[in-house]
Coordinates of C-alpha atoms (C1' of nucleotides) in Angstrom, one line a residue:
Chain A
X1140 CA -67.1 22.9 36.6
X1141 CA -67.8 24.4 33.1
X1142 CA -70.2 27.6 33.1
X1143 CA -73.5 27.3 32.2
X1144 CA -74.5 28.7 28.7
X1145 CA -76.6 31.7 30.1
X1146 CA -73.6 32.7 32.9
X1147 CA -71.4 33.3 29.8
X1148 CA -73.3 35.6 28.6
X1149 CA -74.3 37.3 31.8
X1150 CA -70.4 37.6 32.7
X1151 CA -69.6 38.7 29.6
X1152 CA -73.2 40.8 29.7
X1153 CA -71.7 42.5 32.7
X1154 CA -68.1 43.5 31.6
X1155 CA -69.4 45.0 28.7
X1156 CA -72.0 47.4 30.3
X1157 CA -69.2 47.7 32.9
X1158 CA -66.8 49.0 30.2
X1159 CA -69.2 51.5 28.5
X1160 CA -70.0 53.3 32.4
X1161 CA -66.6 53.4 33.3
X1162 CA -65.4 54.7 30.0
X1163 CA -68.2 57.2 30.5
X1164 CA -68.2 58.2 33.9
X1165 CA -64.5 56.7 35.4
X1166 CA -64.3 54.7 38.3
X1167 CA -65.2 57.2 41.1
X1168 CA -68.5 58.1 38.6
X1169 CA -69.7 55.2 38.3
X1170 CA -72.0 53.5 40.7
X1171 CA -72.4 49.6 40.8
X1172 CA -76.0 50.1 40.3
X1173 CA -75.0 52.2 37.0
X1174 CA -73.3 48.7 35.3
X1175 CA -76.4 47.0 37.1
X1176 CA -79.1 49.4 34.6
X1177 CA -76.4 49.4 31.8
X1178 CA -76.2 45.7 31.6
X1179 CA -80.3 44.7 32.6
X1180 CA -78.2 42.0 35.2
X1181 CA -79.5 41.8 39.0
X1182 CA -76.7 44.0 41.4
X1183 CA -76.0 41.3 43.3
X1184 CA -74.0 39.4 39.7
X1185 CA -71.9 42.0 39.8
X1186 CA -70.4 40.7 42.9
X1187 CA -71.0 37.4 42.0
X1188 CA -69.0 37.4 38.9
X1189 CA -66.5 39.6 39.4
X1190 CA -65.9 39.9 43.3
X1191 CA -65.6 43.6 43.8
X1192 CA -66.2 47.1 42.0
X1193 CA -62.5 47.7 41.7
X1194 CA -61.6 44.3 40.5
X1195 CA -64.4 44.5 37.7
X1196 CA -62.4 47.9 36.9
X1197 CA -59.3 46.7 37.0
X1198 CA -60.0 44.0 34.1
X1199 CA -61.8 46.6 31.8
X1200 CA -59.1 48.6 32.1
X1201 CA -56.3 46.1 31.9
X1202 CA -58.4 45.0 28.2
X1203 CA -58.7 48.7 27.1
X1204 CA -54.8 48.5 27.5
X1205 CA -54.3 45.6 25.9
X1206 CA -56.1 46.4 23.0
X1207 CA -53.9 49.7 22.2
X1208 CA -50.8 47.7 23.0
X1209 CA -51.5 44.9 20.5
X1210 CA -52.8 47.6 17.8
X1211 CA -49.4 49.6 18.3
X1212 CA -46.4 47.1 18.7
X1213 CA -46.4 45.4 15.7
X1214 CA -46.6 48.7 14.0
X1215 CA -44.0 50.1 15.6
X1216 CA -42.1 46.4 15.4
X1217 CA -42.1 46.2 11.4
X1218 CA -39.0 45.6 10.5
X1219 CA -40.0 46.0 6.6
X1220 CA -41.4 49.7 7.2
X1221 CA -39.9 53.2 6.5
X1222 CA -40.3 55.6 9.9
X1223 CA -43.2 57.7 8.1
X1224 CA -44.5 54.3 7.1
X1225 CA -45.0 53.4 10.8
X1226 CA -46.2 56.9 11.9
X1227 CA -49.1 56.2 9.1
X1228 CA -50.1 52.9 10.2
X1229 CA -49.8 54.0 13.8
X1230 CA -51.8 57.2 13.4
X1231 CA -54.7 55.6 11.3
X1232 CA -55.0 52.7 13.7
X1233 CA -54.6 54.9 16.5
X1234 CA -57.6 57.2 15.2
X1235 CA -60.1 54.4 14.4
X1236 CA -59.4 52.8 17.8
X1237 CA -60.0 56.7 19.3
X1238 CA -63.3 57.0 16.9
X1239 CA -64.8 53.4 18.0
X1240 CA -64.3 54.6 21.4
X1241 CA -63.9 58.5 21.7
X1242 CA -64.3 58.3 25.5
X1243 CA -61.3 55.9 26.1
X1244 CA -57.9 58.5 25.4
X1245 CA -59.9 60.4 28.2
X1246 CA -60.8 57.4 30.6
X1247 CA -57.0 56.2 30.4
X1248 CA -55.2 59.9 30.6
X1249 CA -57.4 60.6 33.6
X1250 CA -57.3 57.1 35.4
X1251 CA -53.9 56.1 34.6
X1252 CA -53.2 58.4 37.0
X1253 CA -55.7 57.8 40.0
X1254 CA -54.3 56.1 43.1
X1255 CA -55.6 52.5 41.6
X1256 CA -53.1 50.2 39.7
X1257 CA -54.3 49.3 36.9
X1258 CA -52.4 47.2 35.2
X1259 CA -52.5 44.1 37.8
X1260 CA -48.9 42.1 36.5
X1261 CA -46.1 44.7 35.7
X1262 CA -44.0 41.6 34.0
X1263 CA -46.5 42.1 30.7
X1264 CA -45.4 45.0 30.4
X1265 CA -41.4 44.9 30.1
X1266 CA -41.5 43.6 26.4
X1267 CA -44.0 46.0 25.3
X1268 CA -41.8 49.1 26.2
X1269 CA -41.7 51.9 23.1
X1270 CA -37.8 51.5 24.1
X1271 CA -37.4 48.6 22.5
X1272 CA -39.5 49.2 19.3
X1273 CA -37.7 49.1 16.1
X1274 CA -39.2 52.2 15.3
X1275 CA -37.2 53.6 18.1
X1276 CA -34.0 52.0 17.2
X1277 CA -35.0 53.6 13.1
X1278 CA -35.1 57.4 15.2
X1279 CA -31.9 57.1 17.0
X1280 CA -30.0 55.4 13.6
X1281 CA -31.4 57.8 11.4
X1282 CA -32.2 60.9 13.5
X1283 CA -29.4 60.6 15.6
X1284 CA -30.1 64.2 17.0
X1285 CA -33.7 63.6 17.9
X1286 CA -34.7 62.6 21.1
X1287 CA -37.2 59.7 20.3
X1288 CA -39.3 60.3 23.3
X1289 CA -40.8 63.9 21.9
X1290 CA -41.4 62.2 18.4
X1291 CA -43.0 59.5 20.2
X1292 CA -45.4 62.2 22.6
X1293 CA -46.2 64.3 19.9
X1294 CA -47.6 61.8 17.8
X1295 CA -49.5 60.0 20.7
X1296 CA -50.7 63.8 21.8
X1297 CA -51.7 65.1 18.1
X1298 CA -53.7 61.7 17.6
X1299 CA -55.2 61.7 21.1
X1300 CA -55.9 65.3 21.7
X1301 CA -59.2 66.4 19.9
X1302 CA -60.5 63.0 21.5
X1303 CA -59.6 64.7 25.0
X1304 CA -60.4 68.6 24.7
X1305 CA -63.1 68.4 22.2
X1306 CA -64.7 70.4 24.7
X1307 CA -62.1 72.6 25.2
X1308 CA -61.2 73.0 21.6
X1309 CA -62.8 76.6 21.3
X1310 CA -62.5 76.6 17.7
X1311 CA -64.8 74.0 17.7
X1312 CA -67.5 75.3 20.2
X1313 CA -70.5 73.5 18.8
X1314 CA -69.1 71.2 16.0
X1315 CA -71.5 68.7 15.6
X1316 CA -70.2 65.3 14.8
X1317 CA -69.2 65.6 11.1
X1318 CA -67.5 68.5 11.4
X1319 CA -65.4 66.5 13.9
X1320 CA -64.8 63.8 11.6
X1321 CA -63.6 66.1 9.1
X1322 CA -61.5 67.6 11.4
X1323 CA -60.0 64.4 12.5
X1324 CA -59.9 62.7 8.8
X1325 CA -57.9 66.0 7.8
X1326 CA -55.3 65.2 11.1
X1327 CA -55.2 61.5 9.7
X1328 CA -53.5 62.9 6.6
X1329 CA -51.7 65.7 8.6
X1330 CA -49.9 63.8 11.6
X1331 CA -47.0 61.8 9.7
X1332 CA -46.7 65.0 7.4
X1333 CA -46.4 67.0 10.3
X1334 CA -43.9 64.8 12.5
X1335 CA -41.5 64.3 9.4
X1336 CA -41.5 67.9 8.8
X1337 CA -40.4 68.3 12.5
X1338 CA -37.6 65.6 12.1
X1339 CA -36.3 66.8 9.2
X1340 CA -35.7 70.4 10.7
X1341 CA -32.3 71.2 10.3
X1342 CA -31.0 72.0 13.9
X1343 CA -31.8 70.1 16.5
Chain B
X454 CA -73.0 93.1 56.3
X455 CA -69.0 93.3 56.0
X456 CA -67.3 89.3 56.9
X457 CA -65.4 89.2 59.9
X458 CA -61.6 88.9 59.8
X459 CA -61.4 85.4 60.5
X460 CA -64.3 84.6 58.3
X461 CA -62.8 85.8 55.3
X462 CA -59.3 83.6 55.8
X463 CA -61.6 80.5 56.5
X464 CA -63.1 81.1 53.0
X465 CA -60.5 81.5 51.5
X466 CA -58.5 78.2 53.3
X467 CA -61.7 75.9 52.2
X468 CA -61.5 77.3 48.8
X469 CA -57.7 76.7 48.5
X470 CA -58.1 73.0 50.2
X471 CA -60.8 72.3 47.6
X472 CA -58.5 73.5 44.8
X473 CA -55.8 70.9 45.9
X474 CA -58.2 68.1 46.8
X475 CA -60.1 68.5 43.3
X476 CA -57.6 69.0 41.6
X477 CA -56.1 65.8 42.7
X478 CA -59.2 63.3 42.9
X479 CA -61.7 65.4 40.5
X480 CA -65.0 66.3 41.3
X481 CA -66.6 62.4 42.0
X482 CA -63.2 61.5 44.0
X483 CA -63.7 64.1 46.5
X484 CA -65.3 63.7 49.6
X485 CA -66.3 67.0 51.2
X486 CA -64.8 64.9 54.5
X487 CA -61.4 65.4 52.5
X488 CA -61.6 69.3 51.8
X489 CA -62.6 69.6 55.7
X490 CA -59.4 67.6 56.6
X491 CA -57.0 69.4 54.0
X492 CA -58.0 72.4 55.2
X493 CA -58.2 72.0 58.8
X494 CA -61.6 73.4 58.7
X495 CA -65.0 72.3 60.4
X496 CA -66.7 70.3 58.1
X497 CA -70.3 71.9 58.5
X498 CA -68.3 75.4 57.3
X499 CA -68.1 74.0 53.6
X500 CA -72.0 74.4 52.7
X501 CA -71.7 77.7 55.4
X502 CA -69.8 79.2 53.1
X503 CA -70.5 77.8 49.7
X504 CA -73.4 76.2 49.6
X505 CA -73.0 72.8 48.2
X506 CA -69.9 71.0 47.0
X507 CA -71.0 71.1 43.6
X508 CA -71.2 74.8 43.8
X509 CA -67.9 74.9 45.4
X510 CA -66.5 73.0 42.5
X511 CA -67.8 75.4 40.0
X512 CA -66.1 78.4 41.8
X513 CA -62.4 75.9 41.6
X514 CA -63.3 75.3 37.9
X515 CA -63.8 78.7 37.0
X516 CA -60.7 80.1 39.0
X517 CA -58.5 77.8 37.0
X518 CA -60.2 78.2 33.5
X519 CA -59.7 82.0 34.2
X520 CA -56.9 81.9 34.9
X521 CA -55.9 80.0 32.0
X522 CA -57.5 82.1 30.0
X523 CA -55.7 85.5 31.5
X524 CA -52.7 84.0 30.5
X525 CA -53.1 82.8 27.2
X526 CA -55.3 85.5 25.8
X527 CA -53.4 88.7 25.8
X528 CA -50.5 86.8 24.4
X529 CA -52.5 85.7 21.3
X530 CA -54.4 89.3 21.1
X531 CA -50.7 91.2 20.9
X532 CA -50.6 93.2 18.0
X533 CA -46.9 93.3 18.3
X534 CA -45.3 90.3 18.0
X535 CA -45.2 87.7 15.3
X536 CA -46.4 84.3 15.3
X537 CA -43.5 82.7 16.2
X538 CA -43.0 84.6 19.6
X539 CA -46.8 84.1 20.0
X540 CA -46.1 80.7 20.1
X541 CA -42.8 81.0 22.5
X542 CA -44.9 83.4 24.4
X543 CA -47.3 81.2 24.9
X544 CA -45.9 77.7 25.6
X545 CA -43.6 79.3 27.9
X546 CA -46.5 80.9 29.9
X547 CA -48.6 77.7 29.6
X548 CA -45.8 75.2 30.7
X549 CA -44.7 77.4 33.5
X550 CA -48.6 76.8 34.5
X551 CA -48.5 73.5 34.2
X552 CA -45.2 73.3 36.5
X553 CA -47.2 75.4 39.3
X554 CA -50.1 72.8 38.9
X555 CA -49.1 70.0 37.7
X556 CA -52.7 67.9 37.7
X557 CA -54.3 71.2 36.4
X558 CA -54.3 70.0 32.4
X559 CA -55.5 66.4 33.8
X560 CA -58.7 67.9 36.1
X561 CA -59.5 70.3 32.9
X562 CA -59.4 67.6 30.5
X563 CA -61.3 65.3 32.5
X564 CA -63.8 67.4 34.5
X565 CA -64.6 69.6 30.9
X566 CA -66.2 66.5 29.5
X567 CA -68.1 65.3 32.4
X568 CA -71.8 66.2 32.9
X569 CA -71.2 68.9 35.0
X570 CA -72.0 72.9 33.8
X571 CA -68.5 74.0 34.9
X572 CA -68.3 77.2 34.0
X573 CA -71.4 78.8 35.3
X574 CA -72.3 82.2 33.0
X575 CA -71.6 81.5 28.8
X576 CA -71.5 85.2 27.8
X577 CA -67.8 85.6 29.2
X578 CA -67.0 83.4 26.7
X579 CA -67.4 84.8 23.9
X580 CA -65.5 87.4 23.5
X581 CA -62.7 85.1 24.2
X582 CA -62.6 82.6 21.7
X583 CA -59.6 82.0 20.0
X584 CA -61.3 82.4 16.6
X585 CA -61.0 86.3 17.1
X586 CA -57.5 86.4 18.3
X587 CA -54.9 88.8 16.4
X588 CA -52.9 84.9 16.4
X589 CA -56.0 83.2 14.4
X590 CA -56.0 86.3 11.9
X591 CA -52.2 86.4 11.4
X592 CA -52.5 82.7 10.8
X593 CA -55.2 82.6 8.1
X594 CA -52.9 85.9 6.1
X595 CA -49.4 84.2 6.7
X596 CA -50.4 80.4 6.1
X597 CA -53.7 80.6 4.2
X598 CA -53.6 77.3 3.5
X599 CA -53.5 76.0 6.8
X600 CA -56.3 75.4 9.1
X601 CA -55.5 77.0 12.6
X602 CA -57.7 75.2 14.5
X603 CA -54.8 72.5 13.8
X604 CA -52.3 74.8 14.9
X605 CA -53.8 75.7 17.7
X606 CA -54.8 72.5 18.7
X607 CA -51.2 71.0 18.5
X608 CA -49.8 73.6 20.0
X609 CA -51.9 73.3 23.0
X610 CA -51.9 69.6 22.8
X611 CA -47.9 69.3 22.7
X612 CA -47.4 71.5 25.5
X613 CA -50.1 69.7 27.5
X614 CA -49.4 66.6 27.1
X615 CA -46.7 65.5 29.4
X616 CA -48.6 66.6 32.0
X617 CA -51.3 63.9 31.2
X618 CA -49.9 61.1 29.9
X619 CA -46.5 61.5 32.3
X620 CA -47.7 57.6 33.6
X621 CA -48.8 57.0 30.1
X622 CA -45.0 58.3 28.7
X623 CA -43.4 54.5 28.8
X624 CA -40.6 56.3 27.6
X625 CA -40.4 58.3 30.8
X626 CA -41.1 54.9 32.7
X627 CA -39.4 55.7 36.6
X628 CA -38.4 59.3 35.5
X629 CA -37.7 61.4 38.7
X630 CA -38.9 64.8 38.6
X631 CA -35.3 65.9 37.7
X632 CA -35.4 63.9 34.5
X633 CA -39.0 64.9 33.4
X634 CA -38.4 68.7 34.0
X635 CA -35.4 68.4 31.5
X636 CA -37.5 66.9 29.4
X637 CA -40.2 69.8 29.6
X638 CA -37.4 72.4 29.2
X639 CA -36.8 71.4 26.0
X640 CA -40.2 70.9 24.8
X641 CA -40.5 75.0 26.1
X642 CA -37.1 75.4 23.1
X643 CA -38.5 72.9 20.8
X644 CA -42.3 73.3 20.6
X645 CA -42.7 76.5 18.7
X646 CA -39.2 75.5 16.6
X647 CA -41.5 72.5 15.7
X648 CA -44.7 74.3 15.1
X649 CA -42.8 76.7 12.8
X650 CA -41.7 73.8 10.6
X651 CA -45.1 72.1 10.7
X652 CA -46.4 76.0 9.1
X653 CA -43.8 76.6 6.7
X654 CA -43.7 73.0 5.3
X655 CA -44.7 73.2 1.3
X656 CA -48.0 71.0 0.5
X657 CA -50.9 71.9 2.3
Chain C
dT1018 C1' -71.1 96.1 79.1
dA1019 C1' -74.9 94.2 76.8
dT1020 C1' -76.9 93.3 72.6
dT1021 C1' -76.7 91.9 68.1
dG1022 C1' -75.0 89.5 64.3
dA1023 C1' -71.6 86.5 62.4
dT1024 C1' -68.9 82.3 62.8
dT1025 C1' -67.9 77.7 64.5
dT1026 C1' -68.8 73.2 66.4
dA1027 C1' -70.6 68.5 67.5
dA1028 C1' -74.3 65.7 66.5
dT1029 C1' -77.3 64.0 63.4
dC1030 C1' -80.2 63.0 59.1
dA1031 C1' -81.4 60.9 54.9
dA1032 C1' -79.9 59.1 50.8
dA1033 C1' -76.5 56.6 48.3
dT1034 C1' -73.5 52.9 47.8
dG1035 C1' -70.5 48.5 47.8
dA1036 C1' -71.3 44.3 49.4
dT1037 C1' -73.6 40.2 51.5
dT1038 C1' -77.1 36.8 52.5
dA1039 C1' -80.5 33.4 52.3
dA1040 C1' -83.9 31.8 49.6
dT1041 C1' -85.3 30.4 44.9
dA1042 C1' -84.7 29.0 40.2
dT1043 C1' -82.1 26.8 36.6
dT1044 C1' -78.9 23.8 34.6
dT1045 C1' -75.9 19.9 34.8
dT1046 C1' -74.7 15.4 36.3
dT1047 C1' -75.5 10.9 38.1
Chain D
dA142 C1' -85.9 11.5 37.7
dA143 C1' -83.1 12.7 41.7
dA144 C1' -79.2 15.0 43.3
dA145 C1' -75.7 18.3 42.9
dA146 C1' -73.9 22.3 41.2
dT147 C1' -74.6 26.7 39.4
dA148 C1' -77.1 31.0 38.6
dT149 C1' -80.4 34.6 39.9
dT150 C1' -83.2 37.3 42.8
dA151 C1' -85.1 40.4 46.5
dA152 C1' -84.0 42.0 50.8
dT153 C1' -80.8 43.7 53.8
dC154 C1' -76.4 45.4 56.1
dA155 C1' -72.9 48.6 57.3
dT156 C1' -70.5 52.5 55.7
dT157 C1' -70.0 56.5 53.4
dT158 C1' -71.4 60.9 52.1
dG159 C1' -73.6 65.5 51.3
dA160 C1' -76.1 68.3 53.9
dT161 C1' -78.6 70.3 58.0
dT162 C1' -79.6 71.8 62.7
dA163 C1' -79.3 73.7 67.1
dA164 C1' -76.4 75.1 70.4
dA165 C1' -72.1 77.5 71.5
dT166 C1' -68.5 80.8 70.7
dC167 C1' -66.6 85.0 69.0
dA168 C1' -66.6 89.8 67.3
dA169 C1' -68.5 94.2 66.5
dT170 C1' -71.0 98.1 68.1
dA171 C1' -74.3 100.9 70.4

DNA sequence: TATTGATTTAATCAAATGATTAATATTTTT
DNA sequence: AAAAATATTAATCATTTGATTAAATCAATA
């Protein structure tokens, strides 16, 4: 009943080459015979292990999810943090998740939104909602004139952004790679500055 | 030498059909079978007219990017206005965009970064990067201490991003379109208020 | 009108692609 | 070690897909 030692690893073998093509290339991009090269595994184990294309997409996509979900709640859950204490916290794990993966704010904005649901069991979901974060509940009790939702995009944008239009970021036309970091280490600092300066605006 | 009348409108109708149909799926997600059907049009007339899909995508691409670019860039080069109606200016131009075409910002993002050479000749470029905007040089006199690749970056970012992370917005979970075009009007009020503050805050 | 050139169509091709199969090898269990 | 279960492989299938072709239709013009 148990998997053999050497099918653990080929699963697992498998996922993970699956994860890098699709973050890559997306689903539509990316030919089974891709994750086959990518992972050194014979074509046929892809079908084997994980039944079809889409379902193999499906669970790289659902972990990709998880993963930001379980680096953001509890942030935005603290009940012993300040609001710009949470922005902070958010915003630097937020980057280092972005800058372990820079192809992943791009792979989820862009396939989110593709015909496939993604996210198999919609009941995981309904506990996770930014709704019911305490750091929402802090915005409304303390900003009672903000609408949480902008404070809540603008953040998410201004972290995800240079990860999704580095190519379009003109300024930036042929940044090499540690000009980027020190573009983004300088937005790491800048965010939660930025976001309080926006909330404590007098009107609105 | 001169097309025919019914040639021309044929053209034209592929060119349009691809525009929605790539717009919607991106380059890998269309089938050339689905621009045929979109646009009522024989299929064979597709590489008649323009040669190969991949060329035909280039053409969309470009037409988009330019016309982006047509209305961004004369609002940044006024000589004029200040920064602050720059900024109005512009996000209200940009938004209203956005609202003609709503899965415009999510093919650009995605399609920038993929492998293909989207826009086809580089030296119309240049004279069109942002670094040489009257906007970039009001920025660096005004707010010397602030980097405008930031500014321009969150600018663009915040009025872009609802339009890609719109199944990403938990917040906006079930909105109908009523709800989420309230919720861009007041990003179109808010946006450069918020920019503003981010400028004229004191440190850095 | 007849000729010429441009446009359109149906049929088809060759390559790519997701998936399956049957045979072989490997590991686990008895 | 023998048997059973699991894992791996090469070959193949059936569709899909971008592109082409040759014939047919249409429009312009001499």
């Amino acid at each position: 009943m148990e998997n053999s030692k050497s099918s653990v690893s080929t699963e697992q073998s498998i996922k993970e080459a699956a994860k890098r093509v699709f973050l890559k290339k997306g689903f539509a991009g990316t030919k089974t015979r891709d994750i086959s090269e990518e992972s050194g595994e014979n074509l046929a184990l892809i079908n084997y292990y994980f039944r079809s294309k889409k379902n193999l997409f499906q669970i790289v996509m659902k972990e990709i999810f998880i993963e930001f979900l379980e680096s953001s709640i509890p942030v935005f859950n603290d009940t012993n943090t300040s609001i710009q204490q949470k922005l902070e916290s958010f915003v630097d794990r937020h980057l280092n998740l972005c800058l372990k993966q820079p192809d992943m704010p791009l792979f989820v904005v862009n396939e989110i939104n593709g015909n496939l649901d993604c996210i198999a069991d919609p009941e995981e979901q309904k506990n996770e909602r930014v709704e019911n974060t305490v750091f929402h509940q802090q915005l409304t009790s303390e900003y009672p004139e903000t609408n949480p939702e902008h404070v809540l995009l603008n953040t998410i944008g201004m972290t995800v952004y240079p990860f999704l239009g580095r190519a379009m970021m003109c300024g930036m036309q042929g940044a090499d790679d540690a000009k980027f970091l020190a573009f983004i280490e300088e937005r790491r600092k800048m965010i939660p500055i930025w976001i309080m300066r926006m909330l404590n605006g007098t009107s609105d």
